[in-house]
Coordinates of C-alpha atoms and ligand atoms in Angstrom, one line a residue:
M1 CA 110.9 137.6 86.4
R2 CA 114.4 136.4 87.0
E3 CA 116.5 135.6 83.8
L4 CA 118.6 132.4 83.6
T5 CA 122.1 133.4 84.6
A6 CA 125.3 132.8 82.9
T7 CA 126.6 130.7 85.7
A8 CA 126.7 127.0 85.7
F9 CA 124.5 124.9 87.8
A10 CA 125.7 124.5 91.2
N11 CA 124.1 122.3 94.2
E12 CA 122.6 124.4 96.8
P13 CA 125.0 124.2 99.9
M14 CA 123.7 122.5 103.2
T15 CA 123.3 124.9 106.1
D16 CA 126.1 124.6 108.5
F17 CA 124.1 124.2 111.9
G18 CA 127.4 124.3 113.9
L19 CA 127.2 128.2 113.4
E20 CA 125.4 129.9 116.2
E21 CA 123.7 132.3 113.7
N22 CA 122.2 129.5 111.6
R23 CA 121.0 127.6 114.6
T24 CA 119.2 131.1 115.9
A25 CA 117.7 131.6 112.5
F26 CA 116.4 128.2 112.3
V27 CA 114.9 128.4 115.7
E28 CA 113.4 131.4 114.5
A29 CA 111.8 129.8 111.4
I30 CA 110.4 127.1 113.5
A31 CA 108.5 129.8 115.8
L32 CA 107.2 131.3 112.8
V33 CA 105.8 128.1 111.4
R34 CA 104.4 127.4 115.0
S35 CA 102.6 130.8 114.9
E36 CA 100.8 129.5 111.6
L37 CA 99.6 126.1 112.9
G38 CA 96.2 125.1 112.8
R39 CA 95.2 127.2 109.8
E40 CA 92.9 126.2 106.8
Y41 CA 93.9 125.7 103.4
P42 CA 91.8 125.6 100.3
L43 CA 92.2 123.6 97.2
H44 CA 93.1 125.7 93.9
I45 CA 91.4 124.9 90.8
A46 CA 91.9 127.2 87.9
G47 CA 93.6 129.5 90.1
R48 CA 90.6 130.0 92.3
A49 CA 90.5 128.8 96.1
V50 CA 87.9 126.2 96.8
H51 CA 87.0 125.2 100.3
T52 CA 85.2 122.0 101.0
P53 CA 83.4 120.7 104.0
D54 CA 85.5 117.5 103.9
Q55 CA 88.9 118.2 105.3
I56 CA 92.4 116.3 105.7
L57 CA 94.0 116.8 109.0
S58 CA 97.7 117.3 108.8
L59 CA 99.2 116.0 112.1
N60 CA 102.5 116.6 113.6
P61 CA 104.1 113.0 113.7
A62 CA 106.2 113.9 116.7
K63 CA 103.0 115.2 118.6
S64 CA 100.3 113.3 117.1
S65 CA 97.5 115.3 119.0
E66 CA 98.6 118.6 117.5
V67 CA 96.8 119.8 114.2
V68 CA 99.5 121.2 111.9
G69 CA 96.7 122.5 109.6
K70 CA 93.2 121.5 107.8
V71 CA 93.3 121.0 104.0
S72 CA 90.0 120.9 101.8
K73 CA 89.7 117.5 100.4
A74 CA 88.8 117.1 96.7
S75 CA 85.9 114.9 95.6
R76 CA 85.7 113.3 91.9
E77 CA 83.5 116.1 90.9
L78 CA 86.4 118.5 91.9
A79 CA 88.8 116.3 90.3
E80 CA 86.8 116.7 87.1
Q81 CA 86.9 120.5 87.5
A82 CA 90.6 120.4 88.0
M83 CA 90.9 118.5 84.8
N84 CA 89.0 120.8 82.9
A85 CA 90.9 123.8 84.3
A86 CA 94.3 122.1 83.4
L87 CA 93.1 121.4 79.9
T88 CA 92.1 125.2 79.3
A89 CA 95.3 126.3 80.8
F90 CA 97.3 124.1 78.8
E91 CA 95.9 125.9 75.6
S92 CA 97.8 129.1 76.7
W93 CA 100.7 127.7 78.7
K94 CA 102.1 125.5 75.9
K95 CA 102.6 129.0 74.0
V96 CA 104.5 130.5 76.5
S97 CA 108.4 130.5 75.5
V98 CA 110.5 128.1 77.2
K99 CA 112.7 131.1 78.4
E100 CA 109.8 132.5 80.2
R101 CA 108.8 129.2 81.8
A102 CA 112.2 128.6 82.7
A103 CA 112.5 132.1 84.3
C104 CA 109.4 131.3 86.5
L105 CA 111.5 128.3 87.9
M106 CA 114.5 130.3 88.5
E107 CA 112.5 132.8 90.4
A108 CA 110.8 130.2 92.5
A109 CA 114.2 128.7 93.2
A110 CA 115.4 132.0 94.2
L111 CA 112.6 132.8 96.5
M112 CA 113.1 129.4 98.2
R113 CA 116.6 130.0 98.7
E114 CA 115.7 133.5 100.4
R115 CA 113.2 131.7 102.7
K116 CA 115.0 128.2 103.1
H117 CA 114.6 127.8 106.7
Y118 CA 110.8 128.6 106.7
F119 CA 110.3 125.6 104.2
S120 CA 112.6 123.4 106.0
A121 CA 110.6 124.2 109.4
W122 CA 107.5 123.2 107.7
L123 CA 109.1 120.0 106.7
V124 CA 110.3 119.4 110.6
I125 CA 106.9 120.0 111.9
E126 CA 104.7 118.2 109.2
S127 CA 107.0 115.2 108.2
G128 CA 109.1 114.8 111.3
K129 CA 112.6 115.5 109.7
N130 CA 115.5 116.8 111.8
W131 CA 117.1 120.0 110.9
A132 CA 119.6 118.5 108.5
E133 CA 117.2 116.3 106.7
A134 CA 114.8 119.0 106.4
D135 CA 117.6 121.3 105.0
A136 CA 118.5 118.8 102.6
D137 CA 115.0 118.3 101.4
T138 CA 114.6 122.0 100.7
A139 CA 118.0 122.3 99.1
E140 CA 117.1 119.5 96.8
A141 CA 113.8 121.4 95.8
I142 CA 115.9 124.4 95.0
D143 CA 118.2 122.3 93.0
F144 CA 115.5 120.7 90.9
M145 CA 114.0 123.8 89.9
D146 CA 117.3 125.6 88.9
Y147 CA 118.3 122.5 87.0
Y148 CA 115.3 121.7 85.2
A149 CA 114.9 125.3 84.2
R150 CA 118.4 125.1 82.5
E151 CA 117.7 121.5 81.1
M152 CA 114.6 122.6 79.4
V153 CA 116.3 125.8 77.8
K154 CA 119.2 123.4 76.5
L155 CA 116.4 120.8 75.1
A156 CA 114.9 123.7 73.4
E157 CA 118.0 124.6 71.8
T158 CA 118.6 121.0 70.5
N159 CA 119.1 121.9 67.0
E160 CA 122.0 124.2 67.8
H161 CA 123.8 121.8 70.0
K162 CA 122.9 118.6 68.4
P163 CA 122.4 119.3 64.7
L164 CA 120.6 116.6 62.7
V165 CA 122.5 115.2 59.7
K166 CA 122.3 117.7 56.7
L167 CA 120.4 116.6 53.7
P168 CA 120.9 119.2 50.7
G169 CA 117.6 120.8 49.7
E170 CA 116.0 120.3 53.0
D171 CA 115.8 122.3 56.5
N172 CA 115.1 119.6 59.2
Q173 CA 114.4 120.7 62.9
L174 CA 113.5 118.6 65.9
T175 CA 111.4 120.4 68.6
Y176 CA 110.3 119.1 72.1
I177 CA 106.8 119.9 72.6
P178 CA 104.7 119.4 75.7
L179 CA 102.5 116.3 76.3
G180 CA 99.4 117.8 77.7
V181 CA 97.9 117.5 81.4
G182 CA 99.9 115.5 83.8
I183 CA 98.9 114.1 87.2
V184 CA 101.7 114.7 89.6
I185 CA 101.6 112.3 92.7
P186 CA 104.5 112.7 95.2
P187 CA 105.1 110.6 98.3
W188 CA 105.3 112.3 101.9
N189 CA 108.9 111.5 102.5
F190 CA 110.5 114.1 100.5
P191 CA 107.1 116.2 100.4
L192 CA 108.9 119.5 99.2
A193 CA 111.8 118.2 97.0
I194 CA 110.0 115.4 95.1
C195 CA 106.8 117.4 95.0
A196 CA 108.6 120.5 93.4
G197 CA 110.9 118.3 91.2
M198 CA 108.2 116.6 89.5
A199 CA 105.8 119.4 89.3
T200 CA 108.0 121.9 87.8
A201 CA 109.9 119.5 85.3
S202 CA 106.4 118.7 84.1
I203 CA 105.4 122.6 83.7
V204 CA 108.7 123.9 82.5
A205 CA 108.2 121.5 79.5
G206 CA 104.7 123.3 78.9
N207 CA 102.5 121.0 80.3
T208 CA 99.9 121.9 83.0
V209 CA 99.2 119.7 86.1
I210 CA 97.0 118.3 88.8
L211 CA 99.1 118.3 91.9
K212 CA 97.8 115.6 94.4
P213 CA 100.1 115.7 97.4
A214 CA 100.2 112.9 99.8
S215 CA 97.6 113.1 102.5
T216 CA 100.1 113.3 105.6
T217 CA 101.9 116.3 103.8
P218 CA 99.7 118.4 102.0
I219 CA 100.8 121.8 103.8
I220 CA 104.3 121.8 102.6
A221 CA 102.9 121.3 99.0
Y222 CA 100.4 124.1 99.4
K223 CA 103.5 126.3 100.4
F224 CA 105.3 125.2 97.0
Y225 CA 102.1 126.1 95.2
E226 CA 102.0 129.4 96.7
L227 CA 105.6 130.1 95.8
M228 CA 105.2 129.2 92.5
V229 CA 102.4 131.7 91.8
E230 CA 104.4 134.4 93.6
A231 CA 107.2 133.5 91.2
G232 CA 105.0 134.5 88.4
M233 CA 103.5 130.9 87.3
P234 CA 99.8 131.6 86.2
A235 CA 97.9 130.3 89.1
D236 CA 96.0 127.6 86.8
V237 CA 98.9 126.0 85.5
I238 CA 99.0 123.8 88.7
Q239 CA 95.8 122.7 90.2
Y240 CA 96.5 122.0 93.9
L241 CA 94.2 119.1 94.5
P242 CA 94.8 117.0 97.7
G243 CA 92.2 114.2 98.2
S244 CA 92.3 110.5 98.8
G245 CA 94.6 108.5 96.5
A246 CA 92.4 105.8 96.4
E247 CA 89.5 108.0 95.3
I248 CA 90.6 110.7 93.1
G249 CA 94.1 109.2 92.3
D250 CA 92.2 106.1 90.4
Y251 CA 89.7 108.5 88.7
L252 CA 92.5 110.8 87.4
T253 CA 94.7 108.2 86.3
S254 CA 91.9 106.5 84.3
H255 CA 90.6 110.0 83.1
P256 CA 90.6 109.8 79.2
K257 CA 92.1 113.4 78.9
T258 CA 95.1 112.5 81.3
R259 CA 98.2 112.4 79.1
F260 CA 100.7 111.3 81.6
V261 CA 101.1 110.4 85.3
S262 CA 104.4 111.3 87.1
F263 CA 104.1 109.1 90.4
T264 CA 106.8 108.7 93.1
G265 CA 105.6 106.2 95.9
S266 CA 105.2 102.7 96.7
K267 CA 105.6 99.8 94.5
E268 CA 101.9 98.6 95.1
I269 CA 100.6 102.0 94.0
G270 CA 102.9 102.3 91.1
L271 CA 101.8 99.1 89.6
R272 CA 98.2 100.1 90.1
I273 CA 98.7 103.3 88.4
N274 CA 100.6 101.6 85.5
R275 CA 98.0 99.1 85.1
L276 CA 95.1 101.6 85.1
A277 CA 97.1 104.0 82.7
A278 CA 97.5 101.2 80.1
E279 CA 93.7 100.8 79.6
Q280 CA 92.4 102.9 76.8
A281 CA 89.2 104.8 78.2
P282 CA 86.4 105.9 76.0
G283 CA 87.4 108.9 74.2
Q284 CA 91.1 108.7 74.9
I285 CA 93.3 109.1 71.8
W286 CA 96.8 108.4 73.1
M287 CA 98.9 106.2 75.0
K288 CA 99.4 107.6 78.6
R289 CA 103.0 107.9 79.7
V290 CA 103.8 106.5 83.2
V291 CA 106.7 107.8 85.1
A292 CA 106.8 105.7 88.3
E293 CA 109.5 106.0 90.8
M294 CA 108.8 103.3 93.6
G295 CA 110.2 101.5 96.5
G296 CA 113.4 99.9 97.3
K297 CA 115.4 97.2 99.5
D298 CA 118.7 98.9 99.4
G299 CA 121.6 97.5 100.7
I300 CA 125.5 97.7 101.5
V301 CA 128.0 95.0 100.9
V302 CA 131.2 94.9 102.9
D303 CA 134.2 92.6 102.2
E304 CA 137.1 91.9 104.4
T305 CA 139.4 94.4 102.8
A306 CA 137.0 97.3 103.6
D307 CA 137.5 100.1 106.1
I308 CA 135.2 98.6 108.5
A309 CA 134.7 101.7 110.7
A310 CA 133.7 103.6 107.5
A311 CA 131.4 101.0 106.6
A312 CA 129.6 100.9 109.7
D313 CA 129.3 104.6 109.8
A314 CA 127.6 104.3 106.3
I315 CA 125.4 101.5 107.1
V316 CA 123.9 103.4 110.2
A317 CA 123.5 106.4 108.5
S318 CA 121.8 104.8 105.4
A319 CA 119.6 102.9 107.8
F320 CA 118.5 105.4 110.3
G321 CA 118.7 108.7 108.4
F322 CA 115.0 110.2 108.5
Q323 CA 114.1 107.0 110.5
G324 CA 114.9 104.8 107.4
Q325 CA 111.8 106.5 105.5
K326 CA 113.9 107.2 102.5
C327 CA 113.6 105.2 99.2
S328 CA 117.3 104.8 99.4
A329 CA 117.4 103.6 103.0
G330 CA 120.1 101.0 103.5
S331 CA 117.8 98.5 105.1
R332 CA 120.1 95.6 104.4
A333 CA 123.6 94.9 105.0
V334 CA 125.5 91.9 103.7
V335 CA 128.9 91.4 105.4
V336 CA 131.5 88.6 104.7
A337 CA 132.1 86.1 107.5
G338 CA 135.7 87.2 108.1
V339 CA 134.5 90.8 109.4
Y340 CA 131.1 89.9 110.4
D341 CA 131.4 90.0 114.1
E342 CA 133.5 93.1 114.0
L343 CA 131.2 95.0 111.9
V344 CA 128.1 94.1 113.7
E345 CA 129.9 95.1 117.0
K346 CA 130.4 98.6 115.4
V347 CA 126.9 99.0 114.0
K348 CA 125.5 98.3 117.4
E349 CA 127.8 100.7 119.2
R350 CA 126.8 103.4 116.6
T351 CA 123.2 102.6 116.8
S352 CA 123.2 102.9 120.4
K353 CA 124.4 106.4 120.5
L354 CA 121.6 107.7 118.3
V355 CA 119.3 109.9 120.4
M356 CA 115.8 109.8 120.0
G357 CA 113.8 113.0 120.3
S358 CA 112.0 116.0 118.9
P359 CA 112.7 116.9 115.5
E360 CA 112.2 120.6 116.4
E361 CA 115.0 120.2 118.8
N362 CA 117.1 118.5 116.1
A363 CA 117.5 115.2 117.6
A364 CA 119.1 112.4 115.4
V365 CA 116.1 109.9 115.7
G366 CA 112.4 111.5 115.3
P367 CA 109.0 109.7 114.8
V368 CA 107.9 107.9 111.6
I369 CA 105.0 109.4 109.6
D370 CA 101.8 108.3 111.0
K371 CA 99.8 105.7 113.0
S372 CA 99.3 103.3 110.1
S373 CA 103.3 103.4 109.3
F374 CA 104.0 102.8 113.0
D375 CA 101.8 100.0 113.3
K376 CA 103.1 98.5 110.1
I377 CA 106.7 98.7 111.2
M378 CA 106.2 97.3 114.7
Q379 CA 104.3 94.4 113.0
A380 CA 107.5 94.1 110.9
I381 CA 109.8 94.0 113.9
E382 CA 107.6 91.2 115.3
T383 CA 108.0 89.1 112.0
G384 CA 111.7 89.8 112.2
K385 CA 112.0 88.4 115.8
S386 CA 110.9 85.0 114.3
E387 CA 113.6 85.3 111.6
G388 CA 116.9 87.1 112.8
R389 CA 118.6 87.7 116.1
L390 CA 117.5 91.1 117.6
L391 CA 120.7 92.9 118.3
I392 CA 119.4 96.3 119.4
G393 CA 116.0 98.2 119.5
G394 CA 112.8 96.7 118.6
N395 CA 110.4 98.8 120.9
K396 CA 108.1 101.7 120.5
G397 CA 109.9 105.0 121.4
L398 CA 108.9 108.3 123.1
D399 CA 105.2 108.8 124.1
G400 CA 103.0 111.3 122.2
G401 CA 104.3 110.7 118.7
Y402 CA 105.3 107.8 116.5
F403 CA 108.6 107.0 117.7
I404 CA 110.2 103.6 117.2
E405 CA 113.6 102.7 118.3
P406 CA 116.3 102.1 115.7
T407 CA 116.3 98.5 115.4
V408 CA 119.1 96.1 114.0
F409 CA 118.4 92.2 113.2
V410 CA 121.5 90.1 112.6
D411 CA 121.7 86.7 111.2
A412 CA 119.0 87.5 108.6
G413 CA 118.4 84.8 105.9
P414 CA 118.3 85.9 102.3
D415 CA 114.8 84.9 101.6
D416 CA 113.6 86.5 104.9
Y417 CA 110.8 89.0 105.2
L418 CA 113.6 91.2 106.6
M419 CA 115.8 91.1 103.5
Q420 CA 112.9 91.1 100.9
E421 CA 110.1 93.7 101.9
E422 CA 110.6 97.3 102.1
I423 CA 109.5 98.1 105.7
F424 CA 110.2 101.8 105.4
G425 CA 111.2 102.5 108.9
P426 CA 114.3 102.2 111.2
V427 CA 114.9 98.5 110.8
L428 CA 118.1 97.2 109.6
A429 CA 118.8 93.7 108.7
I430 CA 122.4 92.4 108.5
A431 CA 123.2 88.9 106.7
K432 CA 126.3 87.0 106.8
A433 CA 127.9 86.0 103.4
E434 CA 130.4 83.3 102.8
D435 CA 132.6 85.6 100.6
W436 CA 132.4 88.8 98.6
Q437 CA 130.9 87.0 95.6
D438 CA 128.3 85.5 97.7
A439 CA 127.6 88.8 99.2
I440 CA 126.8 90.4 95.8
R441 CA 124.6 87.4 95.1
I442 CA 122.6 88.1 98.2
Y443 CA 122.5 91.9 97.6
N444 CA 121.1 91.0 93.9
H445 CA 118.4 88.5 95.4
T446 CA 115.6 91.1 95.4
E447 CA 112.8 92.4 93.3
F448 CA 113.9 95.9 93.6
G449 CA 117.0 97.9 92.4
L450 CA 117.2 101.3 93.6
T451 CA 120.3 102.0 95.4
G452 CA 123.4 99.8 96.7
A453 CA 126.8 100.4 98.0
F454 CA 130.0 98.3 98.0
F455 CA 132.7 98.6 100.7
S456 CA 136.1 97.2 99.5
A457 CA 139.9 98.2 99.1
D458 CA 140.3 95.7 96.3
E459 CA 140.2 97.2 92.9
D460 CA 139.3 94.0 90.9
R461 CA 136.4 93.5 93.3
I462 CA 135.2 96.9 92.8
Q463 CA 135.2 96.4 89.0
T464 CA 133.1 93.4 89.4
A465 CA 131.0 94.9 91.8
L466 CA 130.5 97.8 89.5
Q467 CA 129.2 95.4 86.6
E468 CA 127.3 92.9 88.8
M469 CA 125.4 94.8 91.4
H470 CA 122.0 95.4 89.8
C471 CA 120.6 98.9 91.0
G472 CA 120.0 102.4 89.5
N473 CA 122.3 104.1 92.0
L474 CA 125.4 102.2 93.0
Y475 CA 128.0 103.7 95.3
I476 CA 131.5 102.7 96.3
N477 CA 132.9 103.1 99.6
R478 CA 130.2 105.5 100.7
K479 CA 126.6 105.3 102.0
C480 CA 123.7 104.6 99.7
T481 CA 121.6 107.7 100.4
G482 CA 122.2 111.4 99.8
A483 CA 121.9 111.7 96.0
L484 CA 122.5 115.1 94.6
V485 CA 120.7 116.7 91.6
G486 CA 122.9 116.8 88.6
V487 CA 125.7 114.8 90.4
H488 CA 123.6 111.4 91.1
P489 CA 120.6 111.3 88.6
F490 CA 118.3 109.1 90.6
G491 CA 116.0 106.3 89.7
G492 CA 115.8 102.5 90.0
F493 CA 115.6 99.1 88.2
N494 CA 113.1 96.4 88.4
M495 CA 110.2 97.0 90.7
S496 CA 112.1 100.3 91.9
G497 CA 110.4 101.9 88.8
T498 CA 110.8 103.2 85.4
D499 CA 114.3 104.5 86.2
S500 CA 113.4 108.2 85.4
K501 CA 116.7 109.4 86.7
A502 CA 115.3 112.4 88.3
G503 CA 117.8 115.3 88.5
G504 CA 119.7 114.1 85.3
H505 CA 120.0 115.2 81.7
D506 CA 117.4 112.7 80.2
Y507 CA 114.8 113.6 82.7
M508 CA 113.1 116.4 80.6
L509 CA 112.6 114.0 77.8
L510 CA 109.8 112.1 79.8
F511 CA 107.7 115.2 80.0
T512 CA 107.9 116.2 76.3
Q513 CA 107.5 114.5 72.8
A514 CA 109.8 115.4 69.9
K515 CA 108.4 116.7 66.9
L516 CA 110.4 116.6 63.4
T517 CA 109.7 119.1 60.9
S518 CA 111.2 118.6 57.4
R519 CA 110.9 121.7 55.1
R520 CA 112.0 121.8 51.2
T521 CA 114.1 124.7 50.6
V522 CA 114.7 124.2 46.7
Ligands
LIG1 P1 102.3 105.7 98.6 O1 101.3 105.1 99.9 O2 102.5 104.7 97.3 O3 101.7 107.0 98.2 C1 102.3 107.9 97.2 C2 101.3 108.7 96.7 O4 100.4 108.1 96.0 C3 100.4 109.6 97.8 O5 100.3 110.8 97.2 C4 99.1 108.7 97.9 O6 98.1 109.6 98.2 C5 99.1 108.4 96.3 N1 98.1 107.3 96.2 C6 97.7 106.5 96.9 N2 96.7 105.7 96.3 C7 96.7 106.1 95.1 C8 95.9 105.7 93.9 N3 95.1 104.7 93.7 N4 96.2 106.4 92.8 C9 97.0 107.4 92.7 N5 97.7 108.0 93.6 C10 97.5 107.1 94.9 O7 103.7 105.8 99.0 P2 104.4 106.8 100.3 O8 103.9 106.0 101.5 O9 103.7 108.2 100.3 O10 105.8 106.8 99.9 C11 106.8 105.8 100.5 C12 107.1 105.0 99.2 O11 107.5 105.9 98.3 C13 108.2 104.2 99.4 O12 107.7 102.8 98.9 C14 109.5 104.7 98.9 O13 110.4 103.8 98.6 C15 108.8 105.5 97.6 N6 109.7 106.5 97.3 C16 110.5 106.3 96.0 C17 111.2 107.0 95.6 C18 112.2 107.1 94.4 O14 112.6 107.8 93.9 N7 112.4 105.6 94.0 C19 111.5 108.4 96.4 C20 110.7 108.4 97.5 C21 110.0 107.4 98.0 P3 97.5 109.5 99.7 O15 98.7 110.0 100.5 O16 96.3 110.2 99.7 O17 97.3 108.0 99.8

C-alpha cells in the first residue's frame, strides 16, 4: 500500500488537449472503452458478485440506442443483505488504523492517476461529457481521495495539533471515531467525482457503506468500486448496490441500522431523505445523520463597471458547460440596465458559436443525460416562451441522442419559472435590473443558495456583494462553476442543502463522532 507522502496536497492538473500526444492517448482510451461496451456487471455484497435477472440498462446519451452495459439491479431483499454485510464489515474496518485506511485512498488515487483517460472515457460515453469536462471529473475524483486521506490523518492527530486545555491531574483526549453504516447516494452529473468523494470520505473515517449509484451512470461507479478493491480496500467495506432510488433508496434510508445518509441530488429527493431519516424506526437507537447536497438556481450578477466581455464569457461557460447539468450551473444572469443590451448581444454571439456534436469527438455541446431529462427541459423551454423573449436556441438538437440547443431567454421576470426552477439543462434566463443593488436583490430572490458570481470593477460594491449575496460559493469576477478540491470547499445554503463543504477541512467531521476520554493521572 502507498504511504501518505510528505508532500503537500496539490490539485490534479487538467490535461492539455492542445497537445497531440494527449489527444492520441484520449482517442485510444475511448477505443478501449468502446471495446468493453455491452458487458454485464454484478452487484457486490460482502465482496461477492451477485447477478440478478432484473437489470438496469445503461445507455449512451449521445446514441440512445447504444447499450453501454447491463447492470444487476438490487431488490429490497438484496438491500437487506447488503446492510447485514456492511454491519459485519464495520466491526473489523473500524479497527483498521487511520493510516492504513488513508493509504488505501492514496493508492486508489495513484492508480486512477495512471489510468486517468480510461476513467474519463467512461464518463464521455456513459454520461455525455466532452473531454475537458470528463477530465475535470476524473481529476476531482483523484483530488477527493488524496485530500480526504490527508484530512482524516490530520483529524486523527487532533490532540497533537489542537491540544485541549490542560487540567492538572487528568489526561484528556478527543478522538474522532466512525459512525457505522452509511448509505451513499450520488447523482449522475459527477458520476465519478461525487461518487468517489462521498464514498471515500465515509470509509476513510472507518465507516462501511452501501453505495447506490445513480441509475443512469452505474458503470462508472462499478469501475470506482473495482479500483478501490484493487487499491487494497477489503471488498466488503463498500457494497456496490445499484437499484431504483424509489425502491431500495427509501428502504435503506428508513432502515433502523442506517447510521447516516450521504446524498447528493435533487431538492425533492434530498428533502424526502431528510424526512424519512428523521423518523425513529423500531429498534433504531440513534438519530441518523443526513448530509444532503441538493439543487441550485445559480446566477451571475453584472454591473455597469464590469468587464462586459469577461462577464459574457463567464455567463456562457457557466450556463452551458456540460449542457447546464451542473449543480453550480449559472442558469440565471442579472444585468443592470445600462449594459444590458451590450451584454445580451455578447452572450448571443458566444452562444451561437457553440458547436453541438458527439462527446467522443469532443464537441462543446453534447446531449442531456436521458429521455426524461430531455422531455423535462423541452417542457421548461415551452414554459419559458410564455415568460421571457427567446433570444437563441429553443429547439431539440441532433438526432439519435438527447441533444438540445443552448437556449437563452431574455427579459425574464424575477418570479418567472425560468428564474426560480432548477431546469438542469442548457437553458439560461437573463433578467434586467435597475441598478446593482436591485440586481443583488433579484439574485437573492430564490429558495436556493449554491453558487453565485458578481462582476464589477467597483471595490465598494464588491464588498457589499460579498456580504449580501447569499450562497455557499460566491465568486467575484469569474464564472460560478469549476470549484476545486481544497481551494473552493463546496456546498450550498437554504434549499441547496446542508452546506457540507465537500473538499474542505470540515468535511470529515460529518462522517465521524468525537469521543472525549478523561483519565485521572494522580
Ligand atoms: P436525483 O434524481 O435526486 O437522484 C440522485 C440520487 O438519488 C440517484 O442515485 C437516485 O437514484 C437517488 N434516489 C432517487 N430516489 C431516491 C429515494 N427515494 N431515496 C434515495 N435515493 C433516491 O438527482 P440527479 O438527477 O441524479 O442529479 C441532479 C441533481 O443533483 C440536481 O438537482 C443537481 O443540482 C444536484 N446536484 C447537487 C450537487 C451539490 O453539490 N449541491 C452536486 C451535483 C448535483 P436513481 O437514479 O435510481 O433514481
